[in-house]
mmCIF file of C-alpha atoms in Angstrom:
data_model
loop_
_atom_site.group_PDB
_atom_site.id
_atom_site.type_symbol
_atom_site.label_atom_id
_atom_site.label_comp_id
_atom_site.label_asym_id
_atom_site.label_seq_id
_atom_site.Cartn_x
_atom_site.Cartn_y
_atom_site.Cartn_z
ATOM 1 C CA UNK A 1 5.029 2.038 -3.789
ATOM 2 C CA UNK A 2 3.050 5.225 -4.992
ATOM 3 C CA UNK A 3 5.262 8.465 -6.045
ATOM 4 C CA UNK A 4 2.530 11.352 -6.087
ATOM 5 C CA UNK A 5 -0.417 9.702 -6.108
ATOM 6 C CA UNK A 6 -1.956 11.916 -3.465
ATOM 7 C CA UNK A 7 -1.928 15.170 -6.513
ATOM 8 C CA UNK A 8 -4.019 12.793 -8.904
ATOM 9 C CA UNK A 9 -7.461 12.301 -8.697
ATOM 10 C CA UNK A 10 -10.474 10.673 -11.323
ATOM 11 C CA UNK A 11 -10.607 13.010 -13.998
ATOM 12 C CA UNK A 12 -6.953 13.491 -14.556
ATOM 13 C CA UNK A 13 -7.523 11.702 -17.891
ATOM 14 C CA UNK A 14 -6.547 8.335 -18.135
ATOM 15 C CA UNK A 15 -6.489 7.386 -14.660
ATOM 16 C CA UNK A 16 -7.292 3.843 -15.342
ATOM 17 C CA UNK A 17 -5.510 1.817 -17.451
ATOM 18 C CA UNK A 18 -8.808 1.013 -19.644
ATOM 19 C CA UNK A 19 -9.005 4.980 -20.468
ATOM 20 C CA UNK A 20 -5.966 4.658 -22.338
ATOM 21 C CA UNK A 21 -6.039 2.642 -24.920
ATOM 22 C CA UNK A 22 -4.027 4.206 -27.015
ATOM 23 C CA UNK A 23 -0.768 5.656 -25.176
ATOM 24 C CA UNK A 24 0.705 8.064 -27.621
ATOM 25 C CA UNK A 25 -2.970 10.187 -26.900
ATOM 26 C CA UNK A 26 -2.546 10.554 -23.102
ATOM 27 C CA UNK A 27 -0.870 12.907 -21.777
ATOM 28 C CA UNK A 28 2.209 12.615 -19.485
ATOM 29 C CA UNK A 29 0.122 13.519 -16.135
ATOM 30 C CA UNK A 30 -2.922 11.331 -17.039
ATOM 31 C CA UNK A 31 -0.210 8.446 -17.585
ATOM 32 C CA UNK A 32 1.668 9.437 -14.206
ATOM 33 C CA UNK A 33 -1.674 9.426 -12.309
ATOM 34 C CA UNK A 34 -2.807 6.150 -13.844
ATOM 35 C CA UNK A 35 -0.037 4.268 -12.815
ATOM 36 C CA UNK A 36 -0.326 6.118 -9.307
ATOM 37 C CA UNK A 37 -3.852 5.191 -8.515
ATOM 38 C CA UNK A 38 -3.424 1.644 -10.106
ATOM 39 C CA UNK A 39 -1.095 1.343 -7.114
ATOM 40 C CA UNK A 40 -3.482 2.954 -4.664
ATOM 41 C CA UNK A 41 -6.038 0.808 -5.701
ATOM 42 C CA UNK A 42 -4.072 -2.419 -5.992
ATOM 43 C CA UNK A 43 -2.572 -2.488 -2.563
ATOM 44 C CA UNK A 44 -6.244 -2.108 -1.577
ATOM 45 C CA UNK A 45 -7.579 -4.931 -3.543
ATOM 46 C CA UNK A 46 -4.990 -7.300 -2.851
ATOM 47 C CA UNK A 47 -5.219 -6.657 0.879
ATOM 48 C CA UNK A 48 -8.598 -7.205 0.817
ATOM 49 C CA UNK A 49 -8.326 -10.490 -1.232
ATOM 50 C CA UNK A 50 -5.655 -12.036 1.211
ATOM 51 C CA UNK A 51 -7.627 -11.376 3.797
ATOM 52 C CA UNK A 52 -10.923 -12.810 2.118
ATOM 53 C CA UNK A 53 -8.496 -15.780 1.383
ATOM 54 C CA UNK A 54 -7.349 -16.195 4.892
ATOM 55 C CA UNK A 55 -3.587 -15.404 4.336
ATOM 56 C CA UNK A 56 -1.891 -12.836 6.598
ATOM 57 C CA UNK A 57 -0.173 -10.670 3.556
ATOM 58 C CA UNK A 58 -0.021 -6.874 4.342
ATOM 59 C CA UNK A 59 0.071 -4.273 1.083
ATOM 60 C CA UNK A 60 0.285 -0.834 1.074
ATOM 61 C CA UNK A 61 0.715 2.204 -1.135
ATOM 62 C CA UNK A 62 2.720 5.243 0.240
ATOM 63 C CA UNK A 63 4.776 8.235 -1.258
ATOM 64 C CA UNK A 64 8.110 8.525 -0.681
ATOM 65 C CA UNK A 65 8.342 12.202 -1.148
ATOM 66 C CA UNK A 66 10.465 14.197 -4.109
ATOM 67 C CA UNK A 67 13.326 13.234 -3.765
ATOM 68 C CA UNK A 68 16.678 14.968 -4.677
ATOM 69 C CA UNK A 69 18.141 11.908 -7.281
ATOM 70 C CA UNK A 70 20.403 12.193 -10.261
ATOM 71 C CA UNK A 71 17.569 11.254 -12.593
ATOM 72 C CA UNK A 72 17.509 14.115 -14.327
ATOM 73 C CA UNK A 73 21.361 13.942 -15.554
ATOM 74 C CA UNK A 74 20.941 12.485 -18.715
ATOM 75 C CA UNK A 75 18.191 15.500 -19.640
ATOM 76 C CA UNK A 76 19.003 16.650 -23.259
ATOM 77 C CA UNK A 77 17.436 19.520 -24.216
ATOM 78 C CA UNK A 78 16.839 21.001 -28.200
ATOM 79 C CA UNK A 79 19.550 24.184 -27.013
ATOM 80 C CA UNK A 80 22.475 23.960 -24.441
ATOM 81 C CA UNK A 81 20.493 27.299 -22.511
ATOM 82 C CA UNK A 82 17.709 24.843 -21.387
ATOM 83 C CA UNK A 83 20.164 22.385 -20.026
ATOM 84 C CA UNK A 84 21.519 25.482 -18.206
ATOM 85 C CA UNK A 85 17.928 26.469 -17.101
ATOM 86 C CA UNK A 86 17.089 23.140 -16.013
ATOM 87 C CA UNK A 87 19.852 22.831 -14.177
ATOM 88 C CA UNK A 88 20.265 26.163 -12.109
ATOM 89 C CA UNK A 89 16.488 25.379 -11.264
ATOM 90 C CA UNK A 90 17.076 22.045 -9.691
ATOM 91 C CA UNK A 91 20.486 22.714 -8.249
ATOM 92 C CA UNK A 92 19.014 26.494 -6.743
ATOM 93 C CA UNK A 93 15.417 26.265 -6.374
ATOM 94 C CA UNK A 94 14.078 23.255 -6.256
ATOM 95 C CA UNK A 95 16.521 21.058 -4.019
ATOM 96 C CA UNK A 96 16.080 22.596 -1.190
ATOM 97 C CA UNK A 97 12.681 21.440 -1.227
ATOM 98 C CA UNK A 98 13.496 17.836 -2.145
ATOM 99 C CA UNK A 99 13.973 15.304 0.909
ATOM 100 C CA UNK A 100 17.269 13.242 0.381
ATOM 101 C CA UNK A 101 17.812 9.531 -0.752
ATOM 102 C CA UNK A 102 18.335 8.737 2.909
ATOM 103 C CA UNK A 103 14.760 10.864 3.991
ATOM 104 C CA UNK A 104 13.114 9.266 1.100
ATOM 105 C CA UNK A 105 13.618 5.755 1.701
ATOM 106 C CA UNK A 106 11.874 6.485 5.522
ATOM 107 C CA UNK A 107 8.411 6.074 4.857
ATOM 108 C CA UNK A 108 8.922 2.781 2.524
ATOM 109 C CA UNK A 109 11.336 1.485 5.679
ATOM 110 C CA UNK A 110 8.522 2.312 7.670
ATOM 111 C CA UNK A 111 5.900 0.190 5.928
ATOM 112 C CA UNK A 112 8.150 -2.739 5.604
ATOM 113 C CA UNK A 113 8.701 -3.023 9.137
ATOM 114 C CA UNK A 114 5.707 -1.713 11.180
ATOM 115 C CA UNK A 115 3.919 -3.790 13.388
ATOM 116 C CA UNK A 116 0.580 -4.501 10.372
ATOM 117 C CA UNK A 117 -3.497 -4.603 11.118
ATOM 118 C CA UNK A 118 -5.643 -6.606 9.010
ATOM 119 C CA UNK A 119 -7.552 -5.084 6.183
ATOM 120 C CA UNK A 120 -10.817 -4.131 7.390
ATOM 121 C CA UNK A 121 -9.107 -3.000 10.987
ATOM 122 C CA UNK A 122 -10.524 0.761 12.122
ATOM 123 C CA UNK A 123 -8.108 3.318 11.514
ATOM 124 C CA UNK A 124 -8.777 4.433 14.645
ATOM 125 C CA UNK A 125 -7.714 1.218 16.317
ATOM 126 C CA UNK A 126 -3.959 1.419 14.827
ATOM 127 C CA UNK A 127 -1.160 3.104 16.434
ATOM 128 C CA UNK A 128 0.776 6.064 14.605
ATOM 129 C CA UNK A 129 3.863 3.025 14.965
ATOM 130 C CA UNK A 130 1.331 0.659 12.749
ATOM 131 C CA UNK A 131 0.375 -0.225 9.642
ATOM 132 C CA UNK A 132 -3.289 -0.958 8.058
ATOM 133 C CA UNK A 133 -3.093 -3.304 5.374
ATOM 134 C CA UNK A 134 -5.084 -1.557 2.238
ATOM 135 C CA UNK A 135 -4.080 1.953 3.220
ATOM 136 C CA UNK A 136 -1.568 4.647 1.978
ATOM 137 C CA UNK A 137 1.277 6.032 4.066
ATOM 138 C CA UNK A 138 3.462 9.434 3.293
ATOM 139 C CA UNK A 139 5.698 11.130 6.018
ATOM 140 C CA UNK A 140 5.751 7.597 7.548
ATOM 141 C CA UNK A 141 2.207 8.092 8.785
ATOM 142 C CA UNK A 142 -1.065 7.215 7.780
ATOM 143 C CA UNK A 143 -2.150 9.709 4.641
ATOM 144 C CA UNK A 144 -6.145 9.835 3.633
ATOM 145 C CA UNK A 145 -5.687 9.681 -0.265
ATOM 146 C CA UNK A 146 -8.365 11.363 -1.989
ATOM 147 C CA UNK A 147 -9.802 8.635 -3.840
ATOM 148 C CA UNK A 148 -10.156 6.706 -1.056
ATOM 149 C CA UNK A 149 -11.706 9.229 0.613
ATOM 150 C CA UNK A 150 -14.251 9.478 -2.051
ATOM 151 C CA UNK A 151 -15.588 5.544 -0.971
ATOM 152 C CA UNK A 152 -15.479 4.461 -4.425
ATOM 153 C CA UNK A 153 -12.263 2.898 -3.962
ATOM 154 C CA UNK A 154 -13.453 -1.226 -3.492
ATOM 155 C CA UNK A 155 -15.279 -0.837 -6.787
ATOM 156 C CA UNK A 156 -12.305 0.739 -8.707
ATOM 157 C CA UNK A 157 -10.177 -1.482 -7.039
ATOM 158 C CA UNK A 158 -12.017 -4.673 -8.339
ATOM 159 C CA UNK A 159 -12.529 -3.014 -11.677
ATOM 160 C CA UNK A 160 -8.330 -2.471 -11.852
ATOM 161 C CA UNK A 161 -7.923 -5.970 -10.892
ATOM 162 C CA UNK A 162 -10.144 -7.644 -13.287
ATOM 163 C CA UNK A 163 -8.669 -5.498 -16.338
ATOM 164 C CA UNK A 164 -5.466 -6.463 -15.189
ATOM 165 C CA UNK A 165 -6.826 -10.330 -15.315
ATOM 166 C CA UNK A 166 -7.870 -9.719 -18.562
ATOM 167 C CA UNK A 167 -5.468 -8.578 -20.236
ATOM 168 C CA UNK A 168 -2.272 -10.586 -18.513
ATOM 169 C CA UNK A 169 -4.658 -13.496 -18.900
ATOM 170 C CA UNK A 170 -4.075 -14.419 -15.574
ATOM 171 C CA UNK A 171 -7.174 -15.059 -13.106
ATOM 172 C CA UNK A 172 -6.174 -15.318 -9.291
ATOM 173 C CA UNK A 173 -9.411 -18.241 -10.065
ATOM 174 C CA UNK A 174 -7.470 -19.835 -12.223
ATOM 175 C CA UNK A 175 -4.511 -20.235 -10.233
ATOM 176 C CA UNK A 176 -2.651 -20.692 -13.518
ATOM 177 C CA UNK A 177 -0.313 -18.277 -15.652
ATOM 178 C CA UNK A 178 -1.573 -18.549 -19.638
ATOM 179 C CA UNK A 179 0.225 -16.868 -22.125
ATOM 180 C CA UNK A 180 -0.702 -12.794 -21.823
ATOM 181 C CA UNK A 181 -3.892 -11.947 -24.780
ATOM 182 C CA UNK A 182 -2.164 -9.589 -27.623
ATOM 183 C CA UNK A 183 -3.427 -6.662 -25.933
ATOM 184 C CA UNK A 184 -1.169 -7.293 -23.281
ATOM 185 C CA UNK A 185 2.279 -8.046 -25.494
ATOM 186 C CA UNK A 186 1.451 -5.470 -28.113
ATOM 187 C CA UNK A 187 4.223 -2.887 -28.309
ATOM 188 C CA UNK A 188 2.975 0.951 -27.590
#
């Protein structure tokens, strides 16, 4: 699943986990859109190497939408009038705009049980009621995202996948799970 990947895009700063080595100097919204286009990209990659490897395994990314969750209740602010101000604008402004649990959980429904295509299928070969394995859904339809849009996607996508190889210490090769490297277990 991808929440919001669609408003991130290369250049966001630290959009890949390798361009953030050290977490305390990235910024919330690089972080966000990292971990949003590593599961852009990874649904892509791993659809592509099922299918290379013959097995019938569908992924895909999608966004949910905002939705209107309590997971802003524990918010503690410095001064009891930003609570109130953080409140009043989620409860008066911004909910209206949010879709609810029941809206959100559509589109995932929707990807889980669509008829799937292949990877590598035309887009303009699957229905509007389909699935394409590789691609990103929001709305329960098919959604463009802008990276890969850009057709650098495949490369980025192997690049994400061998990182995460490296520093797991896992290699889909291998077909064995080693012990993670330090970079991988080291605390933030």
């Amino acid at each position: 699943m991808s929440t919001g990947a669609d408003a991130c895009r290369p250049g966001d700063g630290g959009w890949l986990p390798h361009t953030c080595t050290a977490p305390h100097t990235c910024v919330y919204r690089g972080s966000y859109c990292a971990s949003k286009l590593a599961n852009v990209l990874h649904a892509r990659e791993l659809s592509r190497r099922m299918e290379a490897e013959g097995h019938a395994v569908t992924a895909v990314s999608l966004h949910p939408g905002v939705i209107a969750t309590e997971l802003l209740r524990n918010l503690k602010t410095a001064h009891w009038l930003g609570e109130a101000a953080i409140e009043a604008t989620m409860t008066y402004i911004a909910a209206p705009l949010f879709k609810t649990p029941y809206e959100g959980a559509q589109t995932t429904l929707f990807a889980a049980t669509a008829p799937a295509r292949a990877w590598g299928t035309p887009l303009a070969q699957a229905g509007a009621d389909e699935v394409v394995a590789g691609q990103y859904y929001a709305d329960c339809a098919l959604k463009i995202h802008p990276v890969l849009e850009a057709g650098d996607a495949s490369t980025l996508g192997r690049q994400l996948w061998e990182y995460s190889e490296k520093i797991t210490g896992w290699s889909a090769q291998q077909g064995a799970t080693p012990e993670a490297t330090p970079e991988a277990t080291a605390a933030p």
